């Protein structure tokens, strides 16, 4: 049975959908999903895996009781069979990622580890160079705590956290700050450095070394998959007029 969308009893015909997708900027997402379908088409799931897929999908989306599940189905206008297809598709995608890049994750992790490491650091910034220099010497001589000076003198949002920033990926701060942090020992206090309009003082409080746990492994799989997916979208998708010969062959 062919279905048609109606808005206030006005039908949206299939031949107009492409135009709507372009107008609403949804076409890239559709192409992405179609390429994924093409990639996972040959992946099989056992009955046990199908049940696992459904349980995982419900858990990930916090659908913990029948009433909530039914509300989610109604909101998305899905039936049970369609829900199962969505859950299994998500499971197949993870299998595809693992089968394609799983063996490369450890080496990729080593390449990316520096970017995945996190830091906690103290930051004090002021637009006045002289003030920054004075505060630095007070810190160096233990005349005041970093927390107290940051809360009183820092002119950025870190004043609200007594100068503490993080934990954040080491690549998150300004490039100049990041270079200081990755070359620091814990507790090392840096003299004022000019970053844009600011004179900043930085001290590394903690370095959190990235570990290849399940969450990091999935993050890296997603990264590799996303790079591959963008290449595939450019490589194998096209939009062209449907002529009469194509229609007859189809």
Coordinates of C-alpha atoms in Angstrom, one line a residue:
X1 CA 0.0 0.0 0.0
X2 CA 1.3 3.4 -1.0
X3 CA 1.1 6.0 1.7
X4 CA 0.9 9.8 1.4
X5 CA 1.5 12.5 3.9
X6 CA -1.3 15.0 4.4
X7 CA -1.1 18.4 6.0
X8 CA -4.6 19.8 6.8
X9 CA -5.9 17.3 4.2
X10 CA -3.5 18.6 1.6
X11 CA -1.4 15.6 0.2
X12 CA 2.4 15.8 -0.1
X13 CA 3.0 13.8 -3.2
X14 CA 6.2 11.6 -3.5
X15 CA 7.5 13.6 -6.5
X16 CA 7.6 16.7 -4.4
X17 CA 9.5 15.2 -1.4
X18 CA 12.9 15.8 -2.9
X19 CA 12.1 19.5 -3.2
X20 CA 10.9 19.6 0.4
X21 CA 14.0 17.8 1.6
X22 CA 16.2 20.4 -0.1
X23 CA 14.1 23.3 1.2
X24 CA 14.2 22.1 4.8
X25 CA 17.9 21.2 4.5
X26 CA 17.2 17.5 5.3
X27 CA 18.7 16.0 2.1
X28 CA 22.2 15.5 3.5
X29 CA 20.8 13.5 6.4
X30 CA 18.7 11.3 4.0
X31 CA 21.8 10.6 1.9
X32 CA 23.7 9.7 5.0
X33 CA 21.1 7.2 6.1
X34 CA 20.8 5.7 2.6
X35 CA 24.6 5.2 2.5
X36 CA 24.4 3.5 5.9
X37 CA 21.6 1.2 4.7
X38 CA 23.8 0.3 1.7
X39 CA 26.8 -0.5 4.0
X40 CA 25.0 -2.7 6.5
X41 CA 22.7 -4.5 4.0
X42 CA 24.7 -7.7 4.1
X43 CA 25.0 -7.9 7.9
X44 CA 22.9 -10.7 9.5
X45 CA 21.5 -10.8 13.0
X46 CA 20.5 -13.9 14.9
X47 CA 17.2 -14.0 16.8
X48 CA 19.3 -13.6 20.0
X49 CA 21.0 -10.5 18.5
X50 CA 17.6 -9.1 17.5
X51 CA 16.4 -9.3 21.1
X52 CA 19.7 -7.8 22.3
X53 CA 19.3 -5.0 19.8
X54 CA 15.8 -4.1 21.1
X55 CA 16.9 -4.2 24.7
X56 CA 19.9 -2.0 24.0
X57 CA 17.9 0.5 22.0
X58 CA 15.3 0.8 24.8
X59 CA 18.0 1.2 27.4
X60 CA 19.9 3.8 25.5
X61 CA 16.8 5.9 24.9
X62 CA 15.6 5.5 28.5
X63 CA 12.4 3.7 27.5
X64 CA 12.0 1.8 30.7
X65 CA 8.3 1.0 31.0
X66 CA 5.5 0.0 28.6
X67 CA 3.7 3.3 29.0
X68 CA 6.7 5.3 28.1
X69 CA 7.5 2.9 25.2
X70 CA 4.0 3.3 23.8
X71 CA 4.2 7.1 24.1
X72 CA 7.5 7.1 22.2
X73 CA 6.0 4.9 19.5
X74 CA 2.9 7.2 19.2
X75 CA 5.1 10.3 19.1
X76 CA 7.2 8.9 16.3
X77 CA 4.2 7.2 14.5
X78 CA 5.8 3.8 14.6
X79 CA 4.4 0.3 15.2
X80 CA 6.3 -2.6 16.9
X81 CA 7.6 -4.0 13.6
X82 CA 9.0 -0.6 12.6
X83 CA 10.6 -0.2 16.1
X84 CA 12.3 -3.5 15.7
X85 CA 13.8 -2.5 12.3
X86 CA 15.1 0.7 13.9
X87 CA 16.7 -1.1 16.8
X88 CA 18.2 -3.8 14.6
X89 CA 19.5 -1.2 12.2
X90 CA 21.3 0.5 15.1
X91 CA 22.8 -2.8 16.2
X92 CA 23.9 -3.7 12.6
X93 CA 25.7 -0.3 12.4
X94 CA 27.7 -1.0 15.5
X95 CA 28.6 -4.5 14.0
X96 CA 29.7 -2.9 10.8
X97 CA 31.9 -0.4 12.6
X98 CA 33.5 -3.1 14.7
X99 CA 34.0 -5.5 11.7
X100 CA 35.5 -2.7 9.6
X101 CA 37.7 -0.7 12.0
X102 CA 37.8 -2.7 15.3
X103 CA 41.3 -4.2 14.6
X104 CA 42.6 -0.6 13.9
X105 CA 41.4 1.0 17.1
X106 CA 44.4 0.5 19.3
X107 CA 46.8 2.1 16.8
X108 CA 44.3 4.9 16.1
X109 CA 44.0 5.4 19.8
X110 CA 47.8 5.9 20.1
X111 CA 47.6 8.5 17.3
X112 CA 44.8 10.3 19.0
X113 CA 45.8 9.9 22.6
X114 CA 47.3 13.3 23.1
X115 CA 44.1 14.9 21.9
X116 CA 42.0 12.6 24.2
X117 CA 43.9 13.4 27.4
X118 CA 42.1 15.8 29.7
X119 CA 43.4 18.5 32.0
X120 CA 42.3 20.4 35.0
X121 CA 44.0 23.7 35.3
X122 CA 43.8 27.0 37.2
X123 CA 43.4 30.1 35.1
X124 CA 43.6 33.8 35.9
X125 CA 43.2 36.5 33.3
X126 CA 43.3 40.2 33.2
X127 CA 43.7 42.9 30.6
X128 CA 46.3 44.7 32.6
X129 CA 49.9 43.4 32.2
X130 CA 51.1 45.0 35.4
X131 CA 48.3 43.5 37.5
X132 CA 49.1 40.1 36.0
X133 CA 52.8 40.4 36.8
X134 CA 52.0 41.5 40.4
X135 CA 49.6 38.6 40.9
X136 CA 52.1 36.1 39.5
X137 CA 54.7 37.2 42.0
X138 CA 52.2 36.9 44.8
X139 CA 51.4 33.4 43.7
X140 CA 55.1 32.5 43.3
X141 CA 55.9 33.8 46.8
X142 CA 52.9 32.0 48.3
X143 CA 51.4 35.3 49.5
X144 CA 47.9 34.3 48.4
X145 CA 46.1 31.2 47.0
X146 CA 45.3 30.9 43.3
X147 CA 41.7 30.4 44.1
X148 CA 41.4 33.6 46.1
X149 CA 43.2 35.7 43.5
X150 CA 41.2 34.3 40.6
X151 CA 37.9 34.9 42.4
X152 CA 38.9 38.5 43.1
X153 CA 40.9 39.6 40.0
X154 CA 40.1 37.3 37.1
X155 CA 38.0 39.0 34.5
X156 CA 36.7 35.8 32.8
X157 CA 34.0 33.3 33.8
X158 CA 36.6 31.2 35.6
X159 CA 36.3 33.8 38.4
X160 CA 33.0 32.0 39.3
X161 CA 34.9 28.7 39.8
X162 CA 37.8 30.2 41.7
X163 CA 40.0 29.8 38.7
X164 CA 39.4 26.1 38.2
X165 CA 38.8 24.9 34.6
X166 CA 38.1 21.3 33.6
X167 CA 38.4 18.6 33.3
X168 CA 38.4 19.3 29.5
X169 CA 40.2 17.8 26.6
X170 CA 43.7 19.2 26.3
X171 CA 42.8 20.6 22.9
X172 CA 39.9 22.7 24.2
X173 CA 41.9 25.7 25.6
X174 CA 43.5 28.3 23.3
X175 CA 46.4 26.8 21.4
X176 CA 48.9 28.8 23.4
X177 CA 47.4 27.6 26.7
X178 CA 47.2 24.0 25.4
X179 CA 51.0 24.0 24.6
X180 CA 51.8 25.3 28.1
X181 CA 49.6 22.6 29.7
X182 CA 51.0 19.6 27.7
X183 CA 54.5 20.6 28.6
X184 CA 53.8 21.3 32.3
X185 CA 54.4 19.3 35.4
X186 CA 51.5 19.1 37.8
X187 CA 51.6 22.2 40.0
X188 CA 53.7 24.2 37.6
X189 CA 52.9 27.9 37.6
X190 CA 53.5 29.8 34.3
X191 CA 54.5 33.5 34.2
X192 CA 51.9 35.8 32.5
X193 CA 51.5 35.2 28.8
X194 CA 49.6 37.4 26.4
X195 CA 46.7 35.7 24.6
X196 CA 44.8 38.2 22.5
X197 CA 43.6 41.0 24.8
X198 CA 44.4 39.0 28.0
X199 CA 47.4 38.5 30.2
X200 CA 46.9 35.0 31.6
X201 CA 48.4 33.0 34.4
X202 CA 48.1 29.2 34.2
X203 CA 48.8 26.4 36.5
X204 CA 48.3 22.7 35.7
X205 CA 46.3 21.0 38.5
X206 CA 45.8 17.5 37.1
X207 CA 46.5 15.5 33.9
X208 CA 43.9 12.7 33.2
X209 CA 45.5 10.3 30.8
X210 CA 43.0 8.8 28.3
X211 CA 42.3 5.1 28.6
X212 CA 41.0 2.8 25.8
X213 CA 37.8 1.9 27.7
X214 CA 34.5 0.9 26.0
X215 CA 33.4 4.6 25.8
X216 CA 36.6 5.7 24.2
X217 CA 36.6 2.7 21.8
X218 CA 33.1 3.6 20.6
X219 CA 34.1 7.3 20.3
X220 CA 37.0 6.4 18.0
X221 CA 34.9 3.9 16.0
X222 CA 32.4 6.7 15.4
X223 CA 35.2 9.0 14.3
X224 CA 36.5 6.6 11.8
X225 CA 33.0 5.8 10.6
X226 CA 32.1 9.5 10.2
X227 CA 35.2 10.1 8.0
X228 CA 34.4 7.1 5.9
X229 CA 30.8 8.1 5.6
X230 CA 31.5 11.6 4.3
X231 CA 33.8 10.1 1.7
X232 CA 31.1 7.6 0.6
X233 CA 28.4 10.3 0.4
X234 CA 30.6 12.3 -2.0
X235 CA 31.6 9.1 -3.9
X236 CA 28.6 7.0 -4.5
X237 CA 25.5 9.3 -4.2
X238 CA 24.1 11.4 -7.0
X239 CA 20.8 13.1 -7.8
X240 CA 19.7 13.2 -11.4
X241 CA 16.5 13.4 -13.4
X242 CA 14.4 10.3 -13.8
X243 CA 13.7 9.9 -17.5
X244 CA 11.2 7.5 -19.1
X245 CA 13.8 4.8 -19.9
X246 CA 14.9 4.7 -16.3
X247 CA 11.3 4.5 -15.2
X248 CA 10.7 1.5 -17.5
X249 CA 13.8 -0.3 -16.3
X250 CA 12.9 0.4 -12.7

